[in-house]
Every structure is written in C-alpha cells, then in structure tokens.
Tab-separated table of C-alpha atoms in Angstrom:
chain	number	residue	atom	x	y	z
X	1	MET	CA	-8.205	-6.591	7.268
X	2	THR	CA	-4.669	-7.179	6.032
X	3	LEU	CA	-3.706	-7.515	2.395
X	4	ASP	CA	-2.878	-11.203	2.928
X	5	GLN	CA	-6.426	-11.795	4.166
X	6	VAL	CA	-7.826	-10.015	1.120
X	7	MET	CA	-5.715	-12.197	-1.171
X	8	ALA	CA	-6.849	-15.353	0.670
X	9	ALA	CA	-10.527	-14.421	0.325
X	10	SER	CA	-12.551	-16.473	-2.110
X	11	GLU	CA	-13.489	-13.410	-4.160
X	12	LEU	CA	-11.265	-10.380	-4.757
X	13	PRO	CA	-12.796	-6.912	-5.021
X	14	ARG	CA	-13.736	-5.697	-8.477
X	15	MET	CA	-11.228	-3.780	-10.521
X	16	TYR	CA	-10.817	-0.134	-9.401
X	17	ARG	CA	-12.973	-0.692	-6.295
X	18	VAL	CA	-11.264	1.024	-3.362
X	19	ILE	CA	-10.818	-0.958	-0.150
X	20	GLU	CA	-9.059	-0.112	3.096
X	21	VAL	CA	-6.403	-2.517	4.366
X	22	ASP	CA	-3.848	-2.665	7.160
X	23	LEU	CA	-0.313	-2.504	5.755
X	24	ASP	CA	2.692	-3.622	7.781
X	25	VAL	CA	5.261	-0.871	7.250
X	26	MET	CA	8.586	0.250	8.650
X	27	ARG	CA	8.936	3.710	10.168
X	28	ASN	CA	11.598	5.760	11.931
X	29	GLY	CA	11.064	7.396	15.312
X	30	ILE	CA	12.680	9.406	18.088
X	31	GLY	CA	13.957	7.483	21.098
X	32	SER	CA	13.862	8.549	24.745
X	33	GLY	CA	17.417	9.906	24.565
X	34	GLY	CA	16.652	12.035	21.506
X	35	GLY	CA	18.276	9.635	19.052
X	36	VAL	CA	16.684	8.134	15.970
X	37	ILE	CA	15.276	4.608	16.133
X	38	TYR	CA	15.219	2.950	12.714
X	39	ASP	CA	12.856	0.295	11.411
X	40	ILE	CA	9.953	0.401	13.833
X	41	GLY	CA	7.309	-2.067	12.685
X	42	LYS	CA	3.917	-0.397	12.448
X	43	VAL	CA	0.482	-1.136	11.017
X	44	VAL	CA	-1.188	1.694	9.078
X	45	LYS	CA	-4.503	1.872	7.255
X	46	ARG	CA	-4.214	2.687	3.554
X	47	LYS	CA	-6.717	2.700	0.735
X	48	ILE	CA	-5.798	0.515	-2.237
X	49	ARG	CA	-7.396	-0.726	-5.426
X	50	ARG	CA	-6.798	-3.527	-7.889
X	51	VAL	CA	-5.701	-2.447	-11.369
X	52	ARG	CA	-4.540	-4.186	-14.506
X	53	ASP	CA	-1.445	-3.221	-16.475
X	54	ALA	CA	0.741	-4.828	-19.124
X	55	THR	CA	2.146	-7.394	-16.668
X	56	GLY	CA	-1.209	-8.414	-15.157
X	57	TRP	CA	-3.116	-7.596	-11.971
X	58	ARG	CA	-1.540	-5.528	-9.212
X	59	TRP	CA	-2.456	-3.437	-6.171
X	60	GLN	CA	-2.108	0.339	-6.236
X	61	LEU	CA	-2.266	2.952	-3.465
X	62	VAL	CA	-5.101	5.454	-3.770
X	63	ARG	CA	-4.450	9.133	-3.239
X	64	GLN	CA	-7.016	10.770	-0.974
X	65	ASP	CA	-5.894	14.273	-1.884
X	66	LYS	CA	-4.549	15.834	-5.067
X	67	ASN	CA	-1.182	16.701	-3.498
X	68	GLN	CA	-0.858	13.818	-1.068
X	69	GLU	CA	2.743	13.098	-2.069
X	70	VAL	CA	3.682	16.583	-0.853
X	71	TRP	CA	2.289	16.388	2.690
X	72	ASP	CA	2.245	12.621	3.317
X	73	TYR	CA	5.877	11.852	4.051
X	74	TYR	CA	5.456	8.057	3.935
X	75	PHE	CA	3.235	7.777	0.842
X	76	GLU	CA	6.071	6.954	-1.564
X	77	GLN	CA	7.657	4.550	0.918
X	78	ASP	CA	4.335	2.704	1.320
X	79	ARG	CA	3.949	2.602	-2.469
X	80	GLU	CA	7.346	0.914	-2.772
X	81	GLY	CA	6.369	-1.641	-0.133
X	82	LEU	CA	3.156	-2.385	-2.001
X	83	ASP	CA	5.135	-2.784	-5.233
X	84	GLU	CA	7.316	-5.389	-3.489
X	85	PHE	CA	4.174	-7.215	-2.378
X	86	ASN	CA	2.932	-7.151	-5.983
X	87	PHE	CA	6.223	-8.554	-7.232
X	88	TRP	CA	6.340	-11.486	-4.789
X	89	GLU	CA	2.658	-12.374	-4.398
X	90	LEU	CA	1.144	-11.831	-7.813
X	91	ARG	CA	3.829	-13.425	-9.971
C-alpha cells in the first residue's frame, strides 16, 4: 500500500501505530559500462507512523534498529523525502 492510498483511506491509523508502506524513492546505481546512473526510480518498503508535533500531524520513519542510520545508507534520504511529502500533503 502506498502512502497516497493510506491518506485516501477513510480512517487513518492511530497515532504511533506502525504501518508498512511502499515509498517511491530515487536511488543511484551502476550501469553496464561501470558508470553511475543517477535518479533511478524505485519502490521500497518502509515502516512509518503518524505523530503530532507543534505544526500538526506528520508521518515519521521508524527505525528498526538502534543504529540504523549507520548501516542503512538511504535512511536519511528517505526521511527527507517523507518530510517533503509531509510539507506538501498535510498543509
């Protein structure tokens, strides 16, 4: 289920309840000639939850391990993409 489908659902999950969604993300890869290919569109599964802060409701990535930022190279990049979604969709 994509995040857009979750938002279109009649009832959102409760606050702090973790759900798994498919996020459309951009990745880099190695081409057949050994060069770098930028901006490959990919769908990855991430766990998110709904939280409330001073500006209202927003979605937040859930860490599955204490040091996930260390070994998960794309975690911060996916967090930034989710923050952009929060900015455009929830305002």
